[in-house]
mmCIF file with all atom_site columns, C-alpha atoms in Angstrom:
data_model
loop_
_atom_site.group_PDB
_atom_site.id
_atom_site.type_symbol
_atom_site.label_atom_id
_atom_site.label_alt_id
_atom_site.label_comp_id
_atom_site.label_asym_id
_atom_site.label_entity_id
_atom_site.label_seq_id
_atom_site.pdbx_PDB_ins_code
_atom_site.Cartn_x
_atom_site.Cartn_y
_atom_site.Cartn_z
_atom_site.occupancy
_atom_site.B_iso_or_equiv
_atom_site.pdbx_formal_charge
_atom_site.auth_seq_id
_atom_site.auth_comp_id
_atom_site.auth_asym_id
_atom_site.auth_atom_id
_atom_site.pdbx_PDB_model_num
ATOM 1   C CA . MET A 1 1   ? -8.959  -1.228  15.104  1.00 81.00 ? 30  MET A CA 1
ATOM 2   C CA . GLU A 1 2   ? -10.536 -2.046  11.871  1.00 93.00 ? 31  GLU A CA 1
ATOM 3   C CA . HIS A 1 3   ? -9.515  0.219   8.961   1.00 96.00 ? 32  HIS A CA 1
ATOM 4   C CA . VAL A 1 4   ? -12.197 1.556   6.666   1.00 97.00 ? 33  VAL A CA 1
ATOM 5   C CA . HIS A 1 5   ? -10.752 2.680   3.357   1.00 98.00 ? 34  HIS A CA 1
ATOM 6   C CA . ILE A 1 6   ? -13.233 4.229   1.224   1.00 98.00 ? 35  ILE A CA 1
ATOM 7   C CA . ILE A 1 7   ? -12.128 4.865   -2.809  1.00 98.00 ? 36  ILE A CA 1
ATOM 8   C CA . CYS A 1 8   ? -14.369 7.771   -4.565  1.00 97.00 ? 37  CYS A CA 1
ATOM 9   C CA . ILE A 1 9   ? -14.633 8.539   -7.496  1.00 97.00 ? 38  ILE A CA 1
ATOM 10  C CA . GLY A 1 10  ? -14.616 12.376  -7.584  1.00 95.00 ? 39  GLY A CA 1
ATOM 11  C CA . ARG A 1 11  ? -14.003 15.641  -5.299  1.00 95.00 ? 40  ARG A CA 1
ATOM 12  C CA . LEU A 1 12  ? -16.650 17.005  -2.915  1.00 95.00 ? 41  LEU A CA 1
ATOM 13  C CA . LYS A 1 13  ? -16.551 20.439  -3.833  1.00 92.00 ? 42  LYS A CA 1
ATOM 14  C CA . GLU A 1 14  ? -20.122 21.487  -2.041  1.00 95.00 ? 43  GLU A CA 1
ATOM 15  C CA . LYS A 1 15  ? -19.863 23.180  1.782   1.00 97.00 ? 44  LYS A CA 1
ATOM 16  C CA . PHE A 1 16  ? -22.754 21.121  2.497   1.00 96.00 ? 45  PHE A CA 1
ATOM 17  C CA . TYR A 1 17  ? -21.749 17.823  1.858   1.00 97.00 ? 46  TYR A CA 1
ATOM 18  C CA . LEU A 1 18  ? -17.814 18.517  2.939   1.00 97.00 ? 47  LEU A CA 1
ATOM 19  C CA . ASP A 1 19  ? -19.573 19.507  6.465   1.00 98.00 ? 48  ASP A CA 1
ATOM 20  C CA . ALA A 1 20  ? -21.488 16.302  6.745   1.00 98.00 ? 49  ALA A CA 1
ATOM 21  C CA . ALA A 1 21  ? -18.786 13.371  5.214   1.00 98.00 ? 50  ALA A CA 1
ATOM 22  C CA . GLU A 1 22  ? -16.730 15.622  8.198   1.00 98.00 ? 51  GLU A CA 1
ATOM 23  C CA . GLU A 1 23  ? -19.051 15.216  10.956  1.00 98.00 ? 52  GLU A CA 1
ATOM 24  C CA . TYR A 1 24  ? -19.299 11.272  9.767   1.00 98.00 ? 53  TYR A CA 1
ATOM 25  C CA . ALA A 1 25  ? -15.392 11.030  9.668   1.00 98.00 ? 54  ALA A CA 1
ATOM 26  C CA . LYS A 1 26  ? -15.250 12.404  12.706  1.00 98.00 ? 55  LYS A CA 1
ATOM 27  C CA . ARG A 1 27  ? -17.637 10.314  14.750  1.00 97.00 ? 56  ARG A CA 1
ATOM 28  C CA . LEU A 1 28  ? -16.258 7.509   12.942  1.00 97.00 ? 57  LEU A CA 1
ATOM 29  C CA . SER A 1 29  ? -13.002 7.907   14.221  1.00 97.00 ? 58  SER A CA 1
ATOM 30  C CA . ALA A 1 30  ? -13.436 6.092   17.546  1.00 96.00 ? 59  ALA A CA 1
ATOM 31  C CA . SER A 1 31  ? -14.570 3.174   16.208  1.00 96.00 ? 60  SER A CA 1
ATOM 32  C CA . CYS A 1 32  ? -11.962 3.108   13.073  1.00 96.00 ? 61  CYS A CA 1
ATOM 33  C CA . ARG A 1 33  ? -9.278  3.985   11.114  1.00 97.00 ? 62  ARG A CA 1
ATOM 34  C CA . LEU A 1 34  ? -11.077 5.578   8.557   1.00 98.00 ? 63  LEU A CA 1
ATOM 35  C CA . THR A 1 35  ? -9.381  6.655   4.655   1.00 97.00 ? 64  THR A CA 1
ATOM 36  C CA . ILE A 1 36  ? -10.751 8.688   2.202   1.00 97.00 ? 65  ILE A CA 1
ATOM 37  C CA . SER A 1 37  ? -9.195  8.332   -1.111  1.00 97.00 ? 66  SER A CA 1
ATOM 38  C CA . GLU A 1 38  ? -10.884 10.716  -3.717  1.00 97.00 ? 67  GLU A CA 1
ATOM 39  C CA . LEU A 1 39  ? -9.596  9.539   -7.323  1.00 98.00 ? 68  LEU A CA 1
ATOM 40  C CA . ASP A 1 40  ? -10.365 12.150  -10.387 1.00 96.00 ? 69  ASP A CA 1
ATOM 41  C CA . GLU A 1 41  ? -13.491 11.452  -12.533 1.00 96.00 ? 70  GLU A CA 1
ATOM 42  C CA . GLN A 1 42  ? -12.733 11.310  -15.766 1.00 97.00 ? 71  GLN A CA 1
ATOM 43  C CA . PRO A 1 43  ? -14.395 13.820  -18.069 1.00 96.00 ? 72  PRO A CA 1
ATOM 44  C CA . LEU A 1 44  ? -16.779 13.044  -21.162 1.00 96.00 ? 73  LEU A CA 1
ATOM 45  C CA . PRO A 1 45  ? -18.375 15.851  -23.361 1.00 95.00 ? 74  PRO A CA 1
ATOM 46  C CA . PRO A 1 46  ? -22.510 16.499  -22.263 1.00 94.00 ? 75  PRO A CA 1
ATOM 47  C CA . ARG A 1 47  ? -23.524 13.322  -24.036 1.00 96.00 ? 76  ARG A CA 1
ATOM 48  C CA . PRO A 1 48  ? -21.178 10.423  -24.026 1.00 97.00 ? 77  PRO A CA 1
ATOM 49  C CA . SER A 1 49  ? -21.706 7.766   -26.452 1.00 97.00 ? 78  SER A CA 1
ATOM 50  C CA . ALA A 1 50  ? -21.491 4.064   -24.453 1.00 97.00 ? 79  ALA A CA 1
ATOM 51  C CA . ALA A 1 51  ? -18.155 4.135   -26.046 1.00 97.00 ? 80  ALA A CA 1
ATOM 52  C CA . GLN A 1 52  ? -16.864 7.016   -24.275 1.00 97.00 ? 81  GLN A CA 1
ATOM 53  C CA . VAL A 1 53  ? -18.407 6.000   -21.082 1.00 98.00 ? 82  VAL A CA 1
ATOM 54  C CA . GLU A 1 54  ? -16.755 2.187   -20.897 1.00 98.00 ? 83  GLU A CA 1
ATOM 55  C CA . GLN A 1 55  ? -13.312 3.823   -21.541 1.00 98.00 ? 84  GLN A CA 1
ATOM 56  C CA . ALA A 1 56  ? -13.880 6.519   -19.010 1.00 98.00 ? 85  ALA A CA 1
ATOM 57  C CA . LEU A 1 57  ? -14.905 3.966   -16.550 1.00 98.00 ? 86  LEU A CA 1
ATOM 58  C CA . LEU A 1 58  ? -12.131 1.475   -17.716 1.00 98.00 ? 87  LEU A CA 1
ATOM 59  C CA . LYS A 1 59  ? -9.196  4.595   -16.346 1.00 98.00 ? 88  LYS A CA 1
ATOM 60  C CA . GLU A 1 60  ? -10.867 4.992   -13.363 1.00 98.00 ? 89  GLU A CA 1
ATOM 61  C CA . ALA A 1 61  ? -11.334 1.089   -12.472 1.00 98.00 ? 90  ALA A CA 1
ATOM 62  C CA . ARG A 1 62  ? -7.176  1.075   -13.427 1.00 98.00 ? 91  ARG A CA 1
ATOM 63  C CA . SER A 1 63  ? -7.105  4.438   -10.873 1.00 98.00 ? 92  SER A CA 1
ATOM 64  C CA . ILE A 1 64  ? -9.452  2.450   -8.368  1.00 98.00 ? 93  ILE A CA 1
ATOM 65  C CA . THR A 1 65  ? -7.412  -0.831  -8.659  1.00 97.00 ? 94  THR A CA 1
ATOM 66  C CA . ALA A 1 66  ? -4.111  0.612   -7.960  1.00 97.00 ? 95  ALA A CA 1
ATOM 67  C CA . ARG A 1 67  ? -5.410  1.321   -4.755  1.00 96.00 ? 96  ARG A CA 1
ATOM 68  C CA . LEU A 1 68  ? -6.884  -1.114  -3.267  1.00 96.00 ? 97  LEU A CA 1
ATOM 69  C CA . PRO A 1 69  ? -4.685  -2.044  -0.168  1.00 91.00 ? 98  PRO A CA 1
ATOM 70  C CA . ARG A 1 70  ? -4.286  -6.283  0.024   1.00 89.00 ? 99  ARG A CA 1
ATOM 71  C CA . GLY A 1 71  ? -6.149  -8.432  1.703   1.00 88.00 ? 100 GLY A CA 1
ATOM 72  C CA . GLY A 1 72  ? -9.039  -6.216  2.167   1.00 92.00 ? 101 GLY A CA 1
ATOM 73  C CA . ALA A 1 73  ? -12.780 -6.961  1.378   1.00 96.00 ? 102 ALA A CA 1
ATOM 74  C CA . VAL A 1 74  ? -13.924 -4.364  -1.199  1.00 98.00 ? 103 VAL A CA 1
ATOM 75  C CA . ILE A 1 75  ? -17.848 -3.975  -0.842  1.00 98.00 ? 104 ILE A CA 1
ATOM 76  C CA . ALA A 1 76  ? -18.826 -1.600  -3.978  1.00 98.00 ? 105 ALA A CA 1
ATOM 77  C CA . LEU A 1 77  ? -22.059 1.212   -4.410  1.00 97.00 ? 106 LEU A CA 1
ATOM 78  C CA . CYS A 1 78  ? -23.902 0.056   -7.066  1.00 95.00 ? 107 CYS A CA 1
ATOM 79  C CA . VAL A 1 79  ? -27.691 0.319   -8.181  1.00 93.00 ? 108 VAL A CA 1
ATOM 80  C CA . GLU A 1 80  ? -27.586 -3.435  -8.918  1.00 95.00 ? 109 GLU A CA 1
ATOM 81  C CA . GLY A 1 81  ? -26.292 -4.296  -5.750  1.00 97.00 ? 110 GLY A CA 1
ATOM 82  C CA . THR A 1 82  ? -27.633 -6.074  -2.426  1.00 97.00 ? 111 THR A CA 1
ATOM 83  C CA . LEU A 1 83  ? -30.000 -3.897  -0.303  1.00 97.00 ? 112 LEU A CA 1
ATOM 84  C CA . LEU A 1 84  ? -29.502 -4.249  2.988   1.00 97.00 ? 113 LEU A CA 1
ATOM 85  C CA . SER A 1 85  ? -31.157 -2.794  6.521   1.00 97.00 ? 114 SER A CA 1
ATOM 86  C CA . SER A 1 86  ? -29.085 -1.020  8.452   1.00 96.00 ? 115 SER A CA 1
ATOM 87  C CA . GLU A 1 87  ? -29.015 -3.668  11.429  1.00 96.00 ? 116 GLU A CA 1
ATOM 88  C CA . ALA A 1 88  ? -28.105 -6.412  8.284   1.00 97.00 ? 117 ALA A CA 1
ATOM 89  C CA . LEU A 1 89  ? -25.276 -4.486  7.146   1.00 97.00 ? 118 LEU A CA 1
ATOM 90  C CA . ALA A 1 90  ? -24.092 -4.285  10.512  1.00 96.00 ? 119 ALA A CA 1
ATOM 91  C CA . GLU A 1 91  ? -24.075 -7.811  10.812  1.00 95.00 ? 120 GLU A CA 1
ATOM 92  C CA . THR A 1 92  ? -22.518 -8.098  7.337   1.00 95.00 ? 121 THR A CA 1
ATOM 93  C CA . LEU A 1 93  ? -19.112 -5.613  8.615   1.00 93.00 ? 122 LEU A CA 1
ATOM 94  C CA . SER A 1 94  ? -18.236 -7.780  11.676  1.00 92.00 ? 123 SER A CA 1
ATOM 95  C CA . ARG A 1 95  ? -18.292 -10.872 9.661   1.00 93.00 ? 124 ARG A CA 1
ATOM 96  C CA . TRP A 1 96  ? -15.503 -9.834  8.080   1.00 91.00 ? 125 TRP A CA 1
ATOM 97  C CA . PRO A 1 97  ? -12.845 -8.856  11.100  1.00 88.00 ? 126 PRO A CA 1
ATOM 98  C CA . ALA A 1 98  ? -14.041 -12.284 12.536  1.00 86.00 ? 127 ALA A CA 1
ATOM 99  C CA . GLU A 1 99  ? -12.352 -13.672 9.496   1.00 91.00 ? 128 GLU A CA 1
ATOM 100 C CA . GLY A 1 100 ? -9.210  -11.799 10.128  1.00 91.00 ? 129 GLY A CA 1
ATOM 101 C CA . ILE A 1 101 ? -10.016 -9.303  7.810   1.00 93.00 ? 130 ILE A CA 1
ATOM 102 C CA . SER A 1 102 ? -9.393  -6.167  9.132   1.00 92.00 ? 131 SER A CA 1
ATOM 103 C CA . THR A 1 103 ? -9.464  -3.528  6.102   1.00 96.00 ? 132 THR A CA 1
ATOM 104 C CA . LEU A 1 104 ? -13.170 -2.871  4.859   1.00 97.00 ? 133 LEU A CA 1
ATOM 105 C CA . VAL A 1 105 ? -12.607 -1.096  1.271   1.00 98.00 ? 134 VAL A CA 1
ATOM 106 C CA . PHE A 1 106 ? -15.976 0.707   -0.136  1.00 98.00 ? 135 PHE A CA 1
ATOM 107 C CA . LEU A 1 107 ? -15.609 2.016   -3.516  1.00 98.00 ? 136 LEU A CA 1
ATOM 108 C CA . ILE A 1 108 ? -17.922 4.759   -4.984  1.00 97.00 ? 137 ILE A CA 1
ATOM 109 C CA . GLY A 1 109 ? -17.849 5.453   -8.532  1.00 96.00 ? 138 GLY A CA 1
ATOM 110 C CA . GLY A 1 110 ? -18.928 8.671   -10.653 1.00 94.00 ? 139 GLY A CA 1
ATOM 111 C CA . SER A 1 111 ? -21.900 10.238  -12.256 1.00 91.00 ? 140 SER A CA 1
ATOM 112 C CA . PHE A 1 112 ? -21.936 6.534   -14.456 1.00 95.00 ? 141 PHE A CA 1
ATOM 113 C CA . GLY A 1 113 ? -21.054 4.526   -11.848 1.00 95.00 ? 142 GLY A CA 1
ATOM 114 C CA . LEU A 1 114 ? -18.254 1.677   -11.648 1.00 97.00 ? 143 LEU A CA 1
ATOM 115 C CA . HIS A 1 115 ? -16.642 -0.421  -14.462 1.00 98.00 ? 144 HIS A CA 1
ATOM 116 C CA . ALA A 1 116 ? -17.925 -4.287  -13.923 1.00 98.00 ? 145 ALA A CA 1
ATOM 117 C CA . SER A 1 117 ? -14.219 -5.379  -13.711 1.00 97.00 ? 146 SER A CA 1
ATOM 118 C CA . VAL A 1 118 ? -14.200 -3.593  -10.620 1.00 97.00 ? 147 VAL A CA 1
ATOM 119 C CA . LYS A 1 119 ? -17.341 -4.524  -9.254  1.00 98.00 ? 148 LYS A CA 1
ATOM 120 C CA . GLU A 1 120 ? -16.283 -8.468  -10.015 1.00 97.00 ? 149 GLU A CA 1
ATOM 121 C CA . ARG A 1 121 ? -14.063 -7.939  -7.990  1.00 95.00 ? 150 ARG A CA 1
ATOM 122 C CA . ALA A 1 122 ? -15.771 -6.770  -4.892  1.00 97.00 ? 151 ALA A CA 1
ATOM 123 C CA . ALA A 1 123 ? -16.404 -9.548  -1.821  1.00 96.00 ? 152 ALA A CA 1
ATOM 124 C CA . LEU A 1 124 ? -19.929 -7.711  -1.490  1.00 97.00 ? 153 LEU A CA 1
ATOM 125 C CA . ARG A 1 125 ? -21.928 -5.666  -4.228  1.00 98.00 ? 154 ARG A CA 1
ATOM 126 C CA . LEU A 1 126 ? -24.147 -2.629  -1.790  1.00 98.00 ? 155 LEU A CA 1
ATOM 127 C CA . SER A 1 127 ? -26.996 -0.817  -2.958  1.00 97.00 ? 156 SER A CA 1
ATOM 128 C CA . LEU A 1 128 ? -28.032 2.159   -0.725  1.00 95.00 ? 157 LEU A CA 1
ATOM 129 C CA . SER A 1 129 ? -32.032 2.247   -2.683  1.00 94.00 ? 158 SER A CA 1
ATOM 130 C CA . PRO A 1 130 ? -33.162 1.876   -5.744  1.00 92.00 ? 159 PRO A CA 1
ATOM 131 C CA . MET A 1 131 ? -33.765 5.100   -6.315  1.00 91.00 ? 160 MET A CA 1
ATOM 132 C CA . THR A 1 132 ? -31.129 7.507   -7.943  1.00 88.00 ? 161 THR A CA 1
ATOM 133 C CA . PHE A 1 133 ? -28.421 9.822   -5.590  1.00 88.00 ? 162 PHE A CA 1
ATOM 134 C CA . PRO A 1 134 ? -25.640 12.249  -6.197  1.00 90.00 ? 163 PRO A CA 1
ATOM 135 C CA . HIS A 1 135 ? -22.542 10.030  -5.885  1.00 88.00 ? 164 HIS A CA 1
ATOM 136 C CA . HIS A 1 136 ? -21.427 12.713  -3.501  1.00 93.00 ? 165 HIS A CA 1
ATOM 137 C CA . LEU A 1 137 ? -24.412 12.206  -1.179  1.00 96.00 ? 166 LEU A CA 1
ATOM 138 C CA . ALA A 1 138 ? -23.665 8.723   -1.747  1.00 95.00 ? 167 ALA A CA 1
ATOM 139 C CA . ARG A 1 139 ? -20.433 8.828   0.509   1.00 97.00 ? 168 ARG A CA 1
ATOM 140 C CA . VAL A 1 140 ? -22.459 10.832  3.221   1.00 97.00 ? 169 VAL A CA 1
ATOM 141 C CA . MET A 1 141 ? -24.781 8.069   2.864   1.00 97.00 ? 170 MET A CA 1
ATOM 142 C CA . VAL A 1 142 ? -22.252 5.639   3.587   1.00 98.00 ? 171 VAL A CA 1
ATOM 143 C CA . LEU A 1 143 ? -20.217 7.221   5.958   1.00 98.00 ? 172 LEU A CA 1
ATOM 144 C CA . GLU A 1 144 ? -23.710 7.592   8.446   1.00 98.00 ? 173 GLU A CA 1
ATOM 145 C CA . GLN A 1 145 ? -24.345 4.059   7.680   1.00 97.00 ? 174 GLN A CA 1
ATOM 146 C CA . LEU A 1 146 ? -20.611 3.139   8.797   1.00 97.00 ? 175 LEU A CA 1
ATOM 147 C CA . TYR A 1 147 ? -21.220 5.134   11.823  1.00 97.00 ? 176 TYR A CA 1
ATOM 148 C CA . ARG A 1 148 ? -25.007 3.397   12.331  1.00 97.00 ? 177 ARG A CA 1
ATOM 149 C CA . ALA A 1 149 ? -23.094 0.004   11.467  1.00 96.00 ? 178 ALA A CA 1
ATOM 150 C CA . TYR A 1 150 ? -20.338 0.655   14.274  1.00 96.00 ? 179 TYR A CA 1
ATOM 151 C CA . GLN A 1 151 ? -23.141 1.956   16.940  1.00 96.00 ? 180 GLN A CA 1
ATOM 152 C CA . ILE A 1 152 ? -25.347 -0.831  16.134  1.00 96.00 ? 181 ILE A CA 1
ATOM 153 C CA . ARG A 1 153 ? -22.164 -3.380  17.282  1.00 93.00 ? 182 ARG A CA 1
ATOM 154 C CA . ALA A 1 154 ? -21.786 -1.203  20.153  1.00 93.00 ? 183 ALA A CA 1
ATOM 155 C CA . GLY A 1 155 ? -25.556 -1.310  21.729  1.00 93.00 ? 184 GLY A CA 1
ATOM 156 C CA . SER A 1 156 ? -25.516 2.299   21.439  1.00 90.00 ? 185 SER A CA 1
ATOM 157 C CA . GLN A 1 157 ? -29.103 4.516   21.357  1.00 86.00 ? 186 GLN A CA 1
ATOM 158 C CA . TYR A 1 158 ? -27.850 6.168   18.456  1.00 85.00 ? 187 TYR A CA 1
ATOM 159 C CA . HIS A 1 159 ? -29.935 3.438   15.952  1.00 71.00 ? 188 HIS A CA 1
ATOM 160 C CA . LYS A 1 160 ? -33.777 2.771   17.272  1.00 68.00 ? 189 LYS A CA 1
#
């Protein structure tokens, strides 16, 4: 069974995000071993300078890098990433296990995204949309798309 590790900057606090994430995690348990790691978002002032943002992202990148499992395929969520349909995502995710990679690692940054050094490590830079979403909602969206991808691969009726 594949292992999916989601590394997130920030912690879910709102009940509606927690409930949605828990529901998709429960659904995914039949298809993969899911681990979600929540890492602290670096505090920044209300209007941070570019240098302050860079420093915060660098600290977060170090924290993320320390959690990366060896041999996993890293997928970084970023606005400049590749846009994929649900079918294309399912196909992409099924290629790595066929190549002997059994761990998929999704990285979700905080409100300022991910540091460039983390994105450079990614086997895939993935964009959920050119629109801007709260990073907490991005976690729910990733979980739903992972569930959908597994359902597509299984040929279920979930994906119509």
